Coordinates of C-alpha atoms and ligand atoms in Angstrom, one line a residue:
X26 CA 0.0 0.0 0.0
X27 CA 1.2 3.5 -0.9
X28 CA 0.1 6.8 0.3
X29 CA -0.2 10.3 -1.2
X30 CA -0.8 13.8 0.1
X31 CA -4.2 15.5 -0.2
X32 CA -2.4 18.6 -1.5
X33 CA -0.8 16.8 -4.4
X34 CA 2.8 17.4 -3.4
X35 CA 3.9 13.8 -2.6
X36 CA 2.9 10.3 -3.5
X37 CA 4.1 6.7 -3.3
X38 CA 5.1 6.9 0.4
X39 CA 5.2 3.7 2.4
X40 CA 3.2 3.5 5.6
X41 CA 6.3 3.6 7.7
X42 CA 7.3 6.9 6.2
X43 CA 3.8 8.3 6.5
X44 CA 3.7 7.4 10.2
X45 CA 7.1 8.8 10.8
X46 CA 6.4 12.1 9.1
X47 CA 2.9 12.6 10.6
X48 CA 1.9 15.4 8.2
X49 CA 3.0 15.6 4.5
X50 CA 5.7 18.2 3.7
X51 CA 3.3 20.1 1.5
X52 CA 1.0 20.6 4.5
X53 CA -1.5 18.0 3.3
X54 CA -2.7 14.8 5.0
X55 CA -1.7 11.4 3.8
X56 CA -4.3 9.1 2.3
X57 CA -4.1 5.5 0.9
X58 CA -3.5 5.3 -2.9
X59 CA -5.4 2.0 -3.3
X60 CA -8.7 0.8 -2.1
X61 CA -9.0 -1.9 0.5
X62 CA -12.2 -4.0 0.2
X63 CA -13.6 -6.5 2.7
X64 CA -16.2 -9.0 1.4
X65 CA -19.1 -10.0 3.6
X66 CA -17.4 -13.4 4.0
X67 CA -14.3 -11.7 5.3
X68 CA -16.4 -9.6 7.7
X69 CA -18.1 -12.8 8.8
X70 CA -14.8 -14.3 9.7
X71 CA -14.2 -11.5 12.2
X72 CA -17.0 -12.7 14.3
X73 CA -14.9 -15.6 15.8
X74 CA -11.9 -13.4 16.4
X75 CA -10.9 -11.4 19.5
X76 CA -10.0 -7.7 19.2
X77 CA -6.3 -8.4 18.6
X78 CA -7.0 -10.7 15.7
X79 CA -9.5 -8.3 14.2
X80 CA -6.9 -5.5 14.5
X81 CA -4.3 -7.7 12.7
X82 CA -6.8 -8.4 9.9
X83 CA -7.7 -4.8 9.3
X84 CA -4.3 -3.2 9.9
X85 CA -2.4 -5.8 7.8
X86 CA -4.1 -4.4 4.7
X87 CA -3.0 -0.9 5.2
X88 CA 0.4 -1.3 6.9
X89 CA 1.7 -4.0 4.5
X90 CA 5.3 -2.8 4.7
X91 CA 5.3 -4.0 8.3
X92 CA 6.0 -7.7 8.6
X93 CA 3.4 -9.9 10.3
X94 CA 5.7 -10.3 13.3
X95 CA 6.2 -6.5 13.6
X96 CA 2.5 -5.9 13.4
X97 CA 1.7 -8.6 15.9
X98 CA 4.2 -7.1 18.3
X99 CA 2.5 -3.7 18.0
X100 CA -1.0 -5.1 18.3
X101 CA -0.4 -7.4 21.2
X102 CA 1.6 -4.8 23.2
X103 CA -1.1 -2.2 22.7
X104 CA -4.3 -4.2 23.3
X105 CA -3.4 -6.1 26.4
X106 CA -5.3 -6.5 29.6
X107 CA -2.6 -4.6 31.5
X108 CA -3.6 -1.6 29.5
X109 CA -7.3 -2.0 29.0
X110 CA -9.7 -2.8 31.8
X111 CA -12.0 -4.9 29.5
X112 CA -10.8 -8.0 27.8
X113 CA -12.9 -7.2 24.8
X114 CA -11.0 -3.9 24.5
X115 CA -14.0 -2.0 23.0
X116 CA -17.1 -3.8 24.3
X117 CA -20.6 -3.2 23.0
X118 CA -23.3 -2.5 25.5
X119 CA -26.9 -2.9 24.5
X120 CA -28.9 0.1 25.7
X121 CA -32.3 -0.5 24.0
X122 CA -33.9 -2.4 21.1
X123 CA -32.2 -0.4 18.5
X124 CA -29.4 1.3 20.3
X125 CA -26.0 0.0 21.3
X126 CA -23.1 1.8 23.0
X127 CA -19.6 1.1 21.8
X128 CA -17.5 1.7 24.9
X129 CA -14.2 3.1 23.7
X130 CA -13.0 4.3 27.1
X131 CA -11.5 1.3 28.7
X132 CA -7.9 2.3 28.1
X133 CA -5.4 3.8 30.6
X134 CA -6.6 7.5 30.2
X135 CA -10.4 6.7 29.9
X136 CA -11.0 8.2 26.5
X137 CA -11.3 6.7 23.0
X138 CA -8.0 8.1 21.9
X139 CA -6.2 5.4 23.9
X140 CA -7.3 2.9 21.2
X141 CA -5.1 4.6 18.7
X142 CA -2.4 6.1 21.0
X143 CA -1.6 2.9 22.7
X144 CA -0.5 1.4 19.4
X145 CA 0.9 4.5 17.6
X146 CA 4.2 4.6 19.6
X147 CA 4.9 1.0 18.7
X148 CA 4.1 1.6 15.1
X149 CA 6.3 4.7 15.1
X150 CA 9.3 3.1 16.8
X151 CA 9.2 0.3 14.3
X152 CA 8.8 2.8 11.4
X153 CA 11.9 4.7 12.5
X154 CA 13.9 1.5 12.8
X155 CA 12.8 0.4 9.3
X156 CA 13.7 3.7 7.8
X157 CA 17.1 3.6 9.6
X158 CA 16.5 7.1 10.8
X159 CA 18.9 8.2 13.5
X160 CA 17.2 11.3 14.8
X161 CA 15.2 11.3 18.0
X162 CA 11.5 11.8 17.2
X163 CA 9.8 14.7 18.9
X164 CA 6.0 14.3 19.1
X165 CA 4.2 17.6 19.2
X166 CA 0.6 17.5 20.2
X167 CA -2.1 20.1 20.4
X168 CA -4.9 18.8 22.5
X169 CA -8.4 19.8 23.5
X170 CA -7.8 17.6 26.6
X171 CA -7.9 13.9 25.8
X172 CA -5.3 13.4 23.1
X173 CA -2.6 15.0 25.3
X174 CA -3.0 12.6 28.1
X175 CA -3.4 9.6 25.8
X176 CA -0.2 10.6 23.9
X177 CA 1.8 11.2 27.2
X178 CA 0.7 7.9 28.5
X179 CA 1.3 6.0 25.2
X180 CA 4.8 7.5 24.6
X181 CA 6.1 7.7 28.2
X182 CA 9.6 6.2 28.4
X183 CA 9.4 5.0 24.8
X184 CA 13.0 5.0 23.7
X185 CA 14.0 7.4 20.9
X186 CA 10.9 9.7 21.5
X187 CA 10.1 12.9 23.3
X188 CA 6.6 14.3 23.7
X189 CA 5.5 17.9 24.1
X190 CA 1.8 18.5 24.6
X191 CA 0.2 21.9 24.4
X192 CA -3.2 22.2 26.0
X193 CA -5.5 25.3 26.3
X194 CA -4.6 26.4 29.9
X195 CA -8.2 27.2 30.9
X196 CA -10.0 25.1 28.3
X197 CA -9.8 21.6 29.6
X198 CA -11.6 19.9 32.5
X199 CA -10.0 19.7 35.9
X200 CA -9.5 16.0 35.6
X201 CA -7.9 16.4 32.2
X202 CA -5.6 19.0 33.4
X203 CA -4.6 17.0 36.5
X204 CA -4.0 14.0 34.3
X205 CA -1.5 16.0 32.2
X206 CA 0.4 17.9 34.7
X207 CA 0.9 14.9 36.9
X208 CA 2.2 12.7 34.1
X209 CA 5.2 10.6 34.9
X210 CA 8.0 9.6 32.4
X211 CA 11.4 11.0 31.6
X212 CA 10.7 12.0 28.0
X213 CA 7.4 13.9 28.4
X214 CA 6.3 17.5 28.8
X215 CA 3.0 19.3 29.0
X216 CA 2.5 23.0 28.5
X217 CA -0.6 25.2 29.2
X218 CA -1.2 27.7 26.4
X219 CA -3.0 31.0 26.9
X220 CA -5.6 30.5 24.2
X221 CA -8.1 27.9 23.0
X222 CA -7.6 24.6 21.2
X223 CA -7.5 26.1 17.7
X224 CA -4.7 28.5 18.9
X225 CA -2.7 25.5 20.2
X226 CA -3.4 23.6 17.0
X227 CA -2.4 26.5 14.7
X228 CA 0.8 27.0 16.8
X229 CA 1.8 23.3 16.4
X230 CA 1.1 23.4 12.6
X231 CA 3.2 26.5 12.3
X232 CA 6.1 24.8 14.2
X233 CA 5.8 21.8 11.9
X234 CA 6.1 23.8 8.7
X235 CA 8.9 26.1 10.0
X236 CA 11.8 25.2 7.6
X237 CA 14.5 27.0 9.6
X238 CA 13.5 25.3 12.8
X239 CA 13.3 21.9 11.0
X240 CA 16.9 22.2 9.7
X241 CA 18.2 23.4 13.1
X242 CA 16.5 20.4 14.7
X243 CA 18.1 18.0 12.2
X244 CA 21.5 19.3 13.1
X245 CA 20.8 18.6 16.7
X246 CA 19.5 15.1 16.0
X247 CA 15.8 15.7 16.3
X248 CA 12.8 15.4 14.0
X249 CA 9.2 16.2 14.5
X250 CA 6.2 13.9 14.2
X251 CA 2.6 14.1 15.1
X252 CA 0.3 12.1 17.4
X253 CA -2.8 14.1 16.4
X254 CA -5.3 12.5 14.1
X255 CA -3.7 14.1 11.1
X256 CA -1.2 11.2 11.5
X257 CA -2.4 8.2 9.5
X258 CA -1.0 6.0 12.3
X259 CA -3.6 7.5 14.6
X260 CA -6.5 7.1 12.2
X261 CA -6.0 3.6 10.9
X262 CA -6.3 1.8 14.3
X263 CA -9.7 3.5 14.7
X264 CA -11.1 1.7 11.6
X265 CA -10.8 -1.6 13.6
X266 CA -13.4 -0.9 16.2
X267 CA -16.1 -0.1 13.6
X268 CA -15.5 -3.6 12.2
X269 CA -15.3 -5.1 15.7
X270 CA -18.6 -3.6 16.8
X271 CA -20.3 -4.9 13.7
X272 CA -18.8 -8.4 14.2
X273 CA -20.0 -8.4 17.8
X274 CA -23.5 -7.6 16.8
X275 CA -23.5 -10.4 14.3
X276 CA -21.9 -12.8 16.7
X277 CA -24.6 -12.0 19.3
X278 CA -27.4 -12.4 16.8
X279 CA -28.5 -8.8 17.2
X280 CA -28.1 -8.4 13.4
X281 CA -27.5 -10.7 10.4
X282 CA -24.4 -10.5 8.4
X283 CA -25.1 -7.9 5.7
X284 CA -27.6 -5.9 7.6
X285 CA -27.0 -2.2 7.6
X286 CA -26.3 -0.3 10.8
X287 CA -25.7 3.4 11.6
X288 CA -23.0 4.9 13.8
X289 CA -23.4 8.1 15.8
X290 CA -20.2 9.8 16.6
X291 CA -19.4 12.7 18.9
X292 CA -17.2 14.7 16.6
X293 CA -14.5 17.4 16.9
X294 CA -11.5 17.1 14.6
X295 CA -13.4 14.6 12.4
X296 CA -10.9 11.8 13.0
X297 CA -13.1 9.3 14.7
X298 CA -16.0 9.5 12.3
X299 CA -13.6 9.6 9.3
X300 CA -12.4 6.1 10.3
X301 CA -16.1 5.1 10.1
X302 CA -16.2 6.5 6.6
X303 CA -13.2 4.4 5.6
X304 CA -14.8 1.3 7.1
X305 CA -17.9 2.0 5.0
X306 CA -15.8 2.4 1.9
X307 CA -14.1 -0.9 2.6
X308 CA -17.5 -2.6 2.5
X309 CA -18.8 -2.5 6.1
X310 CA -22.6 -2.3 5.8
X311 CA -23.1 1.2 7.1
X312 CA -26.2 3.2 6.3
X313 CA -25.5 6.6 7.9
X314 CA -22.7 8.1 9.9
X315 CA -24.3 10.6 12.2
X316 CA -22.0 13.5 12.9
X317 CA -22.8 14.9 16.3
X318 CA -21.5 18.3 17.4
X319 CA -21.9 20.4 20.5
X320 CA -22.7 24.2 20.3
X321 CA -19.5 24.6 18.2
X322 CA -21.6 23.4 15.4
X323 CA -19.5 24.2 12.4
X324 CA -19.8 20.7 11.0
X325 CA -23.6 20.6 11.3
X326 CA -23.8 23.8 9.3
X327 CA -21.3 22.4 6.8
X328 CA -23.1 19.1 6.2
X329 CA -26.4 21.0 5.8
X330 CA -25.2 23.9 3.6
X331 CA -21.9 23.0 2.0
X332 CA -20.4 26.1 3.6
X333 CA -17.6 25.6 6.1
X334 CA -17.5 28.8 8.1
X335 CA -15.3 29.1 11.2
X336 CA -16.1 32.8 11.6
X337 CA -18.1 32.4 14.8
X338 CA -17.7 32.6 18.5
X339 CA -15.7 29.8 20.1
X340 CA -18.0 28.3 22.8
X341 CA -16.6 26.6 25.9
X342 CA -18.9 23.6 26.5
X343 CA -19.3 20.7 28.9
X344 CA -17.9 18.5 26.1
X345 CA -14.6 20.3 25.8
X346 CA -12.9 17.6 23.6
X347 CA -15.2 18.7 20.9
X348 CA -14.7 22.5 21.3
X349 CA -13.1 22.8 17.9
X350 CA -13.8 25.1 15.0
X351 CA -11.3 23.7 12.5
X352 CA -11.8 20.0 11.9
X353 CA -8.5 19.0 10.3
X354 CA -9.6 15.6 9.0
X355 CA -12.4 16.9 6.9
X356 CA -9.7 17.5 4.4
X357 CA -9.4 13.8 3.8
X358 CA -13.1 13.4 3.3
X359 CA -13.2 16.4 0.8
X360 CA -10.3 14.8 -1.1
X361 CA -12.2 11.6 -1.4
X362 CA -15.6 13.1 -2.4
X363 CA -14.0 15.4 -5.1
X364 CA -12.4 12.4 -6.8
X365 CA -9.1 13.4 -5.3
X366 CA -8.9 16.9 -6.6
X367 CA -5.8 18.4 -4.9
X368 CA -6.3 21.7 -6.7
X369 CA -9.7 22.2 -5.1
X370 CA -8.4 21.1 -1.6
X371 CA -5.5 23.7 -1.9
X372 CA -8.1 26.3 -2.9
X373 CA -10.5 25.6 0.0
X374 CA -7.8 25.3 2.7
X375 CA -6.3 28.6 1.4
X376 CA -9.7 30.3 1.7
X377 CA -10.2 28.9 5.1
X378 CA -6.9 30.4 6.2
X379 CA -7.4 33.7 4.5
X380 CA -11.1 34.4 4.6
X381 CA -12.3 32.0 7.4
X382 CA -14.7 30.1 5.2
X383 CA -15.2 28.1 1.9
X384 CA -18.1 26.8 0.0
X385 CA -17.9 23.3 -1.6
X386 CA -21.0 23.7 -3.7
X387 CA -24.1 21.6 -4.1
X388 CA -22.7 18.6 -5.8
X389 CA -20.0 17.9 -3.2
X390 CA -22.5 18.7 -0.4
X391 CA -24.9 16.1 -1.9
X392 CA -22.2 13.5 -2.0
X393 CA -21.3 14.1 1.6
X394 CA -24.9 13.8 2.7
X395 CA -25.2 10.4 1.1
X396 CA -23.0 9.2 3.9
X397 CA -23.3 11.7 6.7
X398 CA -26.1 13.3 8.7
X399 CA -25.2 16.3 10.9
X400 CA -26.8 17.6 14.0
X401 CA -25.8 19.3 17.3
X402 CA -26.8 19.3 21.0
X403 CA -27.1 22.4 23.2
X404 CA -25.6 22.4 26.7
X405 CA -29.0 21.9 28.4
X406 CA -30.0 19.1 25.9
X407 CA -26.7 17.3 26.6
X408 CA -27.2 17.4 30.4
X409 CA -30.9 16.4 30.1
X410 CA -29.8 13.4 27.9
X411 CA -27.4 12.2 30.6
X412 CA -30.2 12.4 33.2
X413 CA -32.7 10.7 30.9
X414 CA -30.4 7.8 30.0
X415 CA -29.6 7.2 33.7
X416 CA -33.2 7.3 34.8
X417 CA -34.4 5.1 31.9
X418 CA -31.6 2.6 31.7
X419 CA -29.5 3.0 34.8
X420 CA -26.5 3.6 32.5
X421 CA -24.2 6.6 33.0
X422 CA -22.8 8.3 30.0
X423 CA -20.2 11.2 29.7
X424 CA -21.0 14.5 28.2
X425 CA -19.5 13.7 24.7
X426 CA -21.4 10.5 24.5
X427 CA -24.6 12.3 25.5
X428 CA -24.1 14.7 22.6
X429 CA -24.1 11.8 20.2
X430 CA -27.2 10.2 21.9
X431 CA -29.1 13.5 21.7
X432 CA -28.2 14.0 18.0
X433 CA -29.2 10.4 17.3
X434 CA -32.6 11.1 18.8
X435 CA -32.9 14.2 16.6
X436 CA -31.9 12.1 13.6
X437 CA -34.7 9.5 14.3
X438 CA -37.3 12.3 14.6
X439 CA -36.1 14.0 11.5
X440 CA -35.7 10.9 9.2
X441 CA -37.9 8.2 10.8
X442 CA -35.0 5.8 10.2
X443 CA -35.2 2.8 12.6
X444 CA -31.9 1.2 11.5
X445 CA -30.0 -0.3 14.4
X446 CA -27.5 2.3 15.6
X447 CA -24.2 2.1 17.5
X448 CA -23.3 5.2 19.5
X449 CA -19.6 5.7 20.0
X450 CA -19.0 6.3 23.7
X451 CA -15.7 8.3 23.7
X452 CA -15.0 9.0 27.3
X453 CA -15.7 7.5 30.8
X454 CA -18.3 9.5 32.7
X455 CA -15.7 9.9 35.5
X456 CA -13.6 12.0 33.3
X457 CA -16.3 14.7 33.3
X458 CA -17.8 13.9 36.7
X459 CA -18.7 17.5 37.5
X460 CA -21.1 17.8 34.6
X461 CA -22.3 14.2 35.0
X462 CA -23.1 14.6 38.7
X463 CA -24.8 17.9 38.0
X464 CA -26.9 16.3 35.3
X465 CA -28.0 13.3 37.3
X466 CA -28.3 14.7 40.8
X467 CA -28.8 18.4 40.3
X468 CA -26.8 21.6 40.8
X469 CA -26.9 21.3 44.6
X470 CA -25.0 18.0 44.5
X471 CA -21.8 19.6 43.0
X472 CA -21.7 22.6 45.2
X473 CA -18.4 23.0 47.1
X474 CA -17.3 19.6 46.1
X475 CA -13.7 18.9 44.9
X476 CA -13.2 16.9 41.7
X477 CA -12.1 14.0 43.9
X478 CA -15.3 14.1 46.0
X479 CA -17.3 14.1 42.7
X480 CA -15.6 11.0 41.5
X481 CA -16.4 9.3 44.8
X482 CA -20.0 10.4 44.7
X483 CA -20.5 9.3 41.1
X484 CA -19.1 5.9 42.1
X485 CA -21.1 5.4 45.2
X486 CA -24.4 6.8 44.0
X487 CA -24.4 5.1 40.7
X488 CA -22.7 1.9 41.8
X489 CA -19.8 2.0 39.2
X490 CA -16.1 1.8 39.9
X491 CA -13.7 4.6 39.5
X492 CA -11.2 3.6 36.7
X493 CA -7.7 3.0 37.7
X494 CA -6.3 5.9 35.6
X495 CA -8.4 8.4 37.5
X496 CA -8.1 7.2 41.0
X497 CA -6.2 9.3 43.5
X498 CA -5.4 11.9 40.9
X499 CA -5.5 14.7 43.4
X500 CA -2.8 13.0 45.5
X501 CA -0.3 12.8 42.6
X502 CA 2.6 15.2 42.5
X503 CA 2.5 18.0 39.9
X504 CA 5.4 17.5 37.5
X505 CA 4.7 20.0 34.8
X506 CA 3.8 23.7 35.4
X507 CA 5.0 25.5 32.3
X508 CA 2.7 27.9 30.6
X509 CA 3.2 30.0 27.5
X510 CA 1.4 32.6 25.3
X511 CA 0.2 31.4 21.9
X512 CA 3.0 33.3 20.2
X513 CA 5.7 31.7 22.3
X514 CA 5.1 28.0 21.5
X515 CA 8.1 27.8 19.3
X516 CA 10.4 29.3 21.9
X517 CA 9.0 26.9 24.5
X518 CA 9.9 23.9 22.2
X519 CA 13.4 25.3 21.7
X520 CA 13.9 25.7 25.4
X521 CA 12.6 22.2 26.2
X522 CA 14.9 20.6 23.6
X523 CA 17.7 23.0 24.4
X524 CA 18.3 24.0 20.8
Ligands
PLP614 C1 -11.2 13.7 20.9 C2 -12.6 13.4 21.4 C3 -13.7 13.5 20.6 C4 -13.6 14.0 19.2 O1 -13.0 13.1 18.3 P1 -12.5 13.6 16.9 O2 -11.7 12.4 16.3 O3 -11.6 14.7 17.2 O4 -13.7 14.0 16.1 C5 -14.9 13.2 21.1 N1 -15.0 12.8 22.4 C6 -13.9 12.7 23.2 C7 -14.1 12.3 24.6 C8 -12.7 13.0 22.7 O5 -11.6 12.8 23.5

């Protein structure tokens, strides 16, 4: 399998190169050059496999420059019971007759990003070795909260790598912040940026494309790579759980092989749902991908109008990992639905940078809406959904997952479609316990409570266990207390690396 850039500047790259580089040198994103197709028979074979075997089957097709042994090493190191607190890795929970919850939060940091970030470091280290690169890899991450911690945890003490995470200083939850500033490991750094996620992401992109810095880094024996979902090595492991969820439903007799299902995905940077689109293209029987946003509803407007317009107020919501106005991975979808027209992609991305918006026109919009349905949930709707799901089903969901459930309800009302639907649950409710406790037990319940007390309360009142990764967070020592302005991110990198 070879890969090319959405901006047209590079092709025929191997997956090891693509994973090592992170982003293409022309600023584009890498996409596969050839199609991978799974027949129904092949999908049927997945039903008897465990998660690791399913991952081997799906990843093997895309990462074919890795030997089977190399891949096996990566997959079995990542998806082990010492890392995930469910032996199924991504278990499916039946919520109602038509609704299933795909629990993607059983990894060490309690968010779906673990599924990709537990395997990416292994893929990267092997890639660097295969390419006989000698530089130390510096992973730069911009995070709205969950990627940062998942990257720190995935890369901690991984030989030949350093990680620098930039998070919006006041734009992540208390638990998320504590998780990052208490991170252990000799090669990891987290930095609070005075700005929002888009500021952090723009800063990281600017550092990546800084030629002068790149050549100075090379002299000192460093090179940059990315652990954000612009890196193909982050995206491709996410395709696996769409197949895995489908195979589980077939294995349990909930659907027959070949039946269509929908997926509803709480969306920010468009990485998670894009993996679902790739699964659909590969032949997984998917009817609609329901793209769920919070009040930062750029994507809802885009899917409905064809105009991507980031010129709007950035809203801080109770689902902060989706507080994003520039969804990077949309570029890969646009490339696909324009029959791989790099000229158009360059034009639109240029307009977005210059003017703050672009219009893809009716034909492209129509193509997108064949696969996607977009909707959003307001703050009060999200909290009401958490309460309603708990009261009806005794099941506790986090704020992001609640956004997806609420938008799914709107989808059913709007379309009448009763196709069985899998909701992707992207975080443990404990990670956002303040909002969750407030939603279930009322404003009074959270008053004057520390984050730690809220975790305890959620656990006791709802009868669920605090995950290992979040226990005793308040007692851990703070190891990182650097902050910087959004214009000083480059300087901060230079000072951390001493270059
Ligand atoms: C990152 C994240 C999302 C958004 O996923 P994208 O791939 O950026 O669309 C949703 N929910 C949670 C909990 C997340 O951490």
